[in-house]
Amino acid sequence: MAAFIKKGSAEDFESVLKVYGKAVAAKAKQRKKKEGESLEAMDKWMQEELPSSVASRSPPHLTQSELVRLVKWKLARGKFRPRLVEFAASNEEELVKKVTGESLKVAEKCKKGKEEEALKILVKLKGIGPATASAILAVCCPKRYCFHADEVARAALGLTPSTSLRYTLDEYMGVLEGVCACVSRLNAETSGDEWTPHRVELALWSYCVLEENSPDLLPSISSTSPPPLKKRKN
């Protein structure tokens, strides 16, 4: 994974991004608790519907129900902590609108290296830590932020799968720095600006999930990246 983020070509990343849906499906199969909305449905809403809904408002903001649904999506993607849903649901509607609106306004105008200011605003909400805050900003401001997914964090920081993450603001800024370095490299290769922190994050997450769970679904990548590891048989 560390080799992919550092050496994978733009073509490699594009190929992996195309199988993002397969990675979501592979992740969904890992869920122990499958009651309620499916991960596939939540992810489609998160990536395609929420950004446009937020942007259509003046000023842009999330509602309380959207915040709760986003937390459920995050938990379905990672470790299940039901109390976080309860905490998020305890935030009053007007407070959610105010805080998320203020954060998104700061995020759009912040200078490079000051991205944490928008996250500091969001973590004032109950049940919202830096990782969840980054999810909000990644889909609403994809050109500036990536989501602090466990798989992406370890790749960006060069950590092993067994290394524990701290989920702090400082750690997130390190993750964002690593992802942005990859963004710059890919855009320099293509002479454009189509790669954003969020797009790179989605590709990295897809690569890691499929490499671990369904390596046969990973597309062939160039010699600059190591071939996907074969899944061990129990």
CSV table of C-alpha atoms in Angstrom, one decimal:
chain,number,residue,atom,x,y,z
A,1,MET,CA,0.0,0.0,0.0
A,2,ALA,CA,2.8,2.4,0.9
A,3,ALA,CA,4.4,1.7,-2.5
A,4,PHE,CA,1.1,2.4,-4.3
A,5,ILE,CA,0.6,5.8,-2.8
A,6,LYS,CA,4.2,6.8,-3.6
A,7,LYS,CA,4.7,5.1,-7.0
A,8,GLY,CA,1.3,4.2,-8.5
A,9,SER,CA,0.8,6.1,-11.8
A,10,ALA,CA,-2.3,8.2,-12.6
A,11,GLU,CA,-3.4,5.4,-14.9
A,12,ASP,CA,-3.1,2.9,-12.0
A,13,PHE,CA,-5.1,5.2,-9.7
A,14,GLU,CA,-7.8,5.7,-12.3
A,15,SER,CA,-8.1,2.0,-12.9
A,16,VAL,CA,-8.5,1.3,-9.2
A,17,LEU,CA,-11.0,4.1,-8.7
A,18,LYS,CA,-13.2,2.5,-11.4
A,19,VAL,CA,-13.6,-0.6,-9.1
A,20,TYR,CA,-14.6,1.5,-6.1
A,21,GLY,CA,-18.1,0.0,-6.1
A,22,LYS,CA,-16.6,-3.5,-5.9
A,23,ALA,CA,-14.6,-2.4,-2.9
A,24,VAL,CA,-17.7,-1.0,-1.2
A,25,ALA,CA,-19.5,-4.4,-1.8
A,26,ALA,CA,-16.5,-6.3,-0.5
A,27,LYS,CA,-16.5,-4.1,2.7
A,28,ALA,CA,-20.2,-4.6,3.1
A,29,LYS,CA,-19.8,-8.4,3.2
A,30,GLN,CA,-17.6,-7.9,6.3
A,31,ARG,CA,-20.3,-6.2,8.3
A,32,LYS,CA,-21.4,-8.3,11.3
A,33,LYS,CA,-24.5,-6.3,11.9
A,34,LYS,CA,-26.5,-5.8,8.7
A,35,GLU,CA,-29.7,-4.5,10.0
A,36,GLY,CA,-30.9,-1.2,8.5
A,37,GLU,CA,-29.7,0.5,5.4
A,38,SER,CA,-27.0,-1.2,3.4
A,39,LEU,CA,-23.5,0.2,3.1
A,40,GLU,CA,-23.9,0.4,-0.7
A,41,ALA,CA,-27.0,2.6,-0.3
A,42,MET,CA,-25.4,4.8,2.3
A,43,ASP,CA,-22.3,5.2,0.3
A,44,LYS,CA,-24.2,6.1,-2.9
A,45,TRP,CA,-26.0,8.8,-0.8
A,46,MET,CA,-22.8,10.0,0.8
A,47,GLN,CA,-20.8,10.3,-2.4
A,48,GLU,CA,-23.4,11.4,-4.9
A,49,GLU,CA,-26.4,12.9,-3.2
A,50,LEU,CA,-25.2,14.6,0.0
A,51,PRO,CA,-22.7,17.0,-1.7
A,52,SER,CA,-25.3,18.4,-4.0
A,53,SER,CA,-27.9,18.7,-1.3
A,54,VAL,CA,-25.5,20.6,0.9
A,55,ALA,CA,-24.4,22.9,-1.9
A,56,SER,CA,-28.0,23.7,-2.9
A,57,ARG,CA,-28.5,25.5,0.4
A,58,SER,CA,-27.7,29.1,1.2
A,59,PRO,CA,-25.4,29.0,3.1
A,60,PRO,CA,-24.3,25.4,2.6
A,61,HIS,CA,-24.9,23.2,5.7
A,62,LEU,CA,-26.0,19.8,6.9
A,63,THR,CA,-29.2,18.9,8.7
A,64,GLN,CA,-29.3,16.9,11.8
A,65,SER,CA,-30.7,13.8,10.0
A,66,GLU,CA,-27.9,14.0,7.4
A,67,LEU,CA,-25.3,14.2,10.2
A,68,VAL,CA,-26.8,11.1,11.8
A,69,ARG,CA,-26.8,9.2,8.5
A,70,LEU,CA,-23.3,10.2,7.8
A,71,VAL,CA,-22.2,8.8,11.2
A,72,LYS,CA,-23.9,5.6,10.4
A,73,TRP,CA,-22.1,5.4,7.1
A,74,LYS,CA,-18.7,6.0,8.8
A,75,LEU,CA,-19.4,3.2,11.3
A,76,ALA,CA,-20.5,0.8,8.6
A,77,ARG,CA,-17.1,1.5,6.9
A,78,GLY,CA,-15.1,0.9,10.1
A,79,LYS,CA,-15.5,0.0,13.7
A,80,PHE,CA,-19.1,-0.1,15.0
A,81,ARG,CA,-19.7,2.2,17.9
A,82,PRO,CA,-23.5,2.6,18.5
A,83,ARG,CA,-23.0,5.4,21.1
A,84,LEU,CA,-21.7,7.7,18.4
A,85,VAL,CA,-25.0,7.6,16.6
A,86,GLU,CA,-26.8,8.4,19.8
A,87,PHE,CA,-24.5,11.4,20.5
A,88,ALA,CA,-24.8,12.7,16.9
A,89,ALA,CA,-28.6,12.4,17.2
A,90,SER,CA,-28.6,14.5,20.4
A,91,ASN,CA,-27.4,17.6,18.6
A,92,GLU,CA,-30.2,20.0,18.0
A,93,GLU,CA,-31.2,20.8,14.4
A,94,GLU,CA,-30.3,24.5,14.5
A,95,LEU,CA,-26.9,23.8,16.1
A,96,VAL,CA,-26.0,21.3,13.4
A,97,LYS,CA,-27.0,23.8,10.7
A,98,LYS,CA,-25.0,26.6,12.4
A,99,VAL,CA,-21.9,24.6,13.1
A,100,THR,CA,-21.7,22.8,9.8
A,101,GLY,CA,-22.4,26.0,7.9
A,102,GLU,CA,-19.6,27.9,9.7
A,103,SER,CA,-17.2,25.0,9.2
A,104,LEU,CA,-17.9,24.8,5.4
A,105,LYS,CA,-17.5,28.6,5.1
A,106,VAL,CA,-14.1,28.4,6.8
A,107,ALA,CA,-13.1,25.4,4.7
A,108,GLU,CA,-13.7,27.1,1.4
A,109,LYS,CA,-11.6,30.1,2.4
A,110,CYS,CA,-8.8,28.6,4.5
A,111,LYS,CA,-5.2,28.9,3.4
A,112,LYS,CA,-3.1,25.8,2.7
A,113,GLY,CA,-1.8,24.3,6.0
A,114,LYS,CA,-4.7,25.8,7.9
A,115,GLU,CA,-7.3,23.2,7.0
A,116,GLU,CA,-7.6,22.1,10.6
A,117,GLU,CA,-9.5,25.2,11.5
A,118,ALA,CA,-12.7,23.9,9.8
A,119,LEU,CA,-12.3,20.6,11.6
A,120,LYS,CA,-12.0,22.3,15.0
A,121,ILE,CA,-15.4,23.9,14.4
A,122,LEU,CA,-17.1,20.6,13.6
A,123,VAL,CA,-15.8,18.7,16.6
A,124,LYS,CA,-17.8,21.0,18.8
A,125,LEU,CA,-20.8,18.8,17.9
A,126,LYS,CA,-21.5,15.8,20.1
A,127,GLY,CA,-20.3,12.5,18.6
A,128,ILE,CA,-18.2,14.2,16.0
A,129,GLY,CA,-14.4,13.6,16.2
A,130,PRO,CA,-11.7,14.6,13.7
A,131,ALA,CA,-12.3,11.5,11.5
A,132,THR,CA,-16.0,12.1,11.2
A,133,ALA,CA,-15.4,15.8,10.6
A,134,SER,CA,-13.1,14.9,7.8
A,135,ALA,CA,-15.8,12.8,6.2
A,136,ILE,CA,-18.1,15.9,6.1
A,137,LEU,CA,-15.4,18.1,4.6
A,138,ALA,CA,-14.2,15.5,2.1
A,139,VAL,CA,-17.5,15.2,0.3
A,140,CYS,CA,-18.4,18.9,0.6
A,141,CYS,CA,-14.9,20.2,-0.2
A,142,PRO,CA,-13.2,17.4,-2.1
A,143,LYS,CA,-10.5,19.7,-3.5
A,144,ARG,CA,-9.2,20.4,0.0
A,145,TYR,CA,-10.0,17.4,2.2
A,146,CYS,CA,-9.8,13.6,2.3
A,147,PHE,CA,-11.6,11.3,4.7
A,148,HIS,CA,-9.6,9.9,7.6
A,149,ALA,CA,-10.4,6.3,6.7
A,150,ASP,CA,-8.2,3.8,8.6
A,151,GLU,CA,-6.8,2.2,5.4
A,152,VAL,CA,-6.0,5.6,3.9
A,153,ALA,CA,-4.5,6.9,7.1
A,154,ARG,CA,-2.1,4.0,7.4
A,155,ALA,CA,-1.1,4.3,3.7
A,156,ALA,CA,-0.5,8.1,4.0
A,157,LEU,CA,1.5,7.8,7.2
A,158,GLY,CA,3.4,4.7,6.2
A,159,LEU,CA,2.0,2.6,9.0
A,160,THR,CA,1.5,-1.2,9.2
A,161,PRO,CA,-2.0,-2.6,9.3
A,162,SER,CA,-1.6,-3.5,12.9
A,163,THR,CA,-0.6,0.0,14.0
A,164,SER,CA,-3.2,1.8,16.1
A,165,LEU,CA,-4.4,5.1,15.0
A,166,ARG,CA,-5.1,8.1,17.4
A,167,TYR,CA,-7.7,9.9,15.4
A,168,THR,CA,-6.4,13.3,16.5
A,169,LEU,CA,-6.3,16.6,14.5
A,170,ASP,CA,-2.5,16.4,14.3
A,171,GLU,CA,-2.7,12.9,12.9
A,172,TYR,CA,-5.3,13.9,10.3
A,173,MET,CA,-3.2,16.8,9.2
A,174,GLY,CA,-0.4,14.3,8.6
A,175,VAL,CA,-2.8,12.1,6.6
A,176,LEU,CA,-3.9,15.0,4.5
A,177,GLU,CA,-0.3,16.0,3.9
A,178,GLY,CA,0.5,12.5,2.6
A,179,VAL,CA,-2.6,12.4,0.4
A,180,CYS,CA,-1.9,15.9,-1.0
A,181,ALA,CA,1.6,14.9,-1.9
A,182,CYS,CA,0.1,12.1,-4.0
A,183,VAL,CA,-2.4,14.5,-5.5
A,184,SER,CA,0.4,16.8,-6.6
A,185,ARG,CA,2.4,13.9,-8.1
A,186,LEU,CA,-0.6,12.6,-10.1
A,187,ASN,CA,-1.6,16.0,-11.4
A,188,ALA,CA,2.0,16.7,-12.4
A,189,GLU,CA,2.0,13.5,-14.4
A,190,THR,CA,-1.3,14.3,-16.2
A,191,SER,CA,-0.6,18.1,-16.5
A,192,GLY,CA,-4.1,18.8,-15.0
A,193,ASP,CA,-5.9,19.2,-11.8
A,194,GLU,CA,-8.4,16.3,-11.9
A,195,TRP,CA,-6.9,14.6,-8.9
A,196,THR,CA,-8.2,15.8,-5.6
A,197,PRO,CA,-7.6,14.7,-2.0
A,198,HIS,CA,-11.0,13.0,-2.0
A,199,ARG,CA,-10.5,11.1,-5.3
A,200,VAL,CA,-7.0,9.9,-4.2
A,201,GLU,CA,-8.5,8.8,-0.9
A,202,LEU,CA,-11.2,6.8,-2.6
A,203,ALA,CA,-8.7,5.1,-4.9
A,204,LEU,CA,-6.4,4.3,-1.9
A,205,TRP,CA,-9.2,2.9,0.1
A,206,SER,CA,-10.4,0.7,-2.8
A,207,TYR,CA,-6.9,-0.6,-3.4
A,208,CYS,CA,-6.4,-1.5,0.3
A,209,VAL,CA,-9.9,-3.1,0.7
A,210,LEU,CA,-9.6,-5.2,-2.4
A,211,GLU,CA,-6.0,-6.2,-1.8
A,212,GLU,CA,-7.0,-7.6,1.6
A,213,ASN,CA,-10.3,-9.1,0.7
A,214,SER,CA,-10.7,-9.7,-3.0
A,215,PRO,CA,-7.3,-9.3,-4.8
A,216,ASP,CA,-8.7,-10.9,-7.9
A,217,LEU,CA,-10.9,-7.9,-8.4
A,218,LEU,CA,-8.0,-5.5,-8.5
A,219,PRO,CA,-7.1,-4.3,-12.0
A,220,SER,CA,-3.6,-4.9,-13.3
A,221,ILE,CA,-1.3,-2.0,-12.4
A,222,SER,CA,2.0,-0.9,-13.8
A,223,SER,CA,5.4,-2.2,-12.8
A,224,THR,CA,5.9,0.9,-10.6
A,225,SER,CA,3.6,-0.7,-8.1
A,226,PRO,CA,3.8,-4.1,-6.5
A,227,PRO,CA,1.3,-6.7,-7.6
A,228,PRO,CA,-1.6,-7.2,-5.2
A,229,LEU,CA,-1.0,-9.8,-2.5
A,230,LYS,CA,-2.9,-13.1,-2.8
A,231,LYS,CA,-5.4,-13.6,-0.1
A,232,ARG,CA,-4.2,-16.3,2.3
A,233,LYS,CA,-6.1,-19.5,2.7
A,234,ASN,CA,-7.2,-20.4,6.2
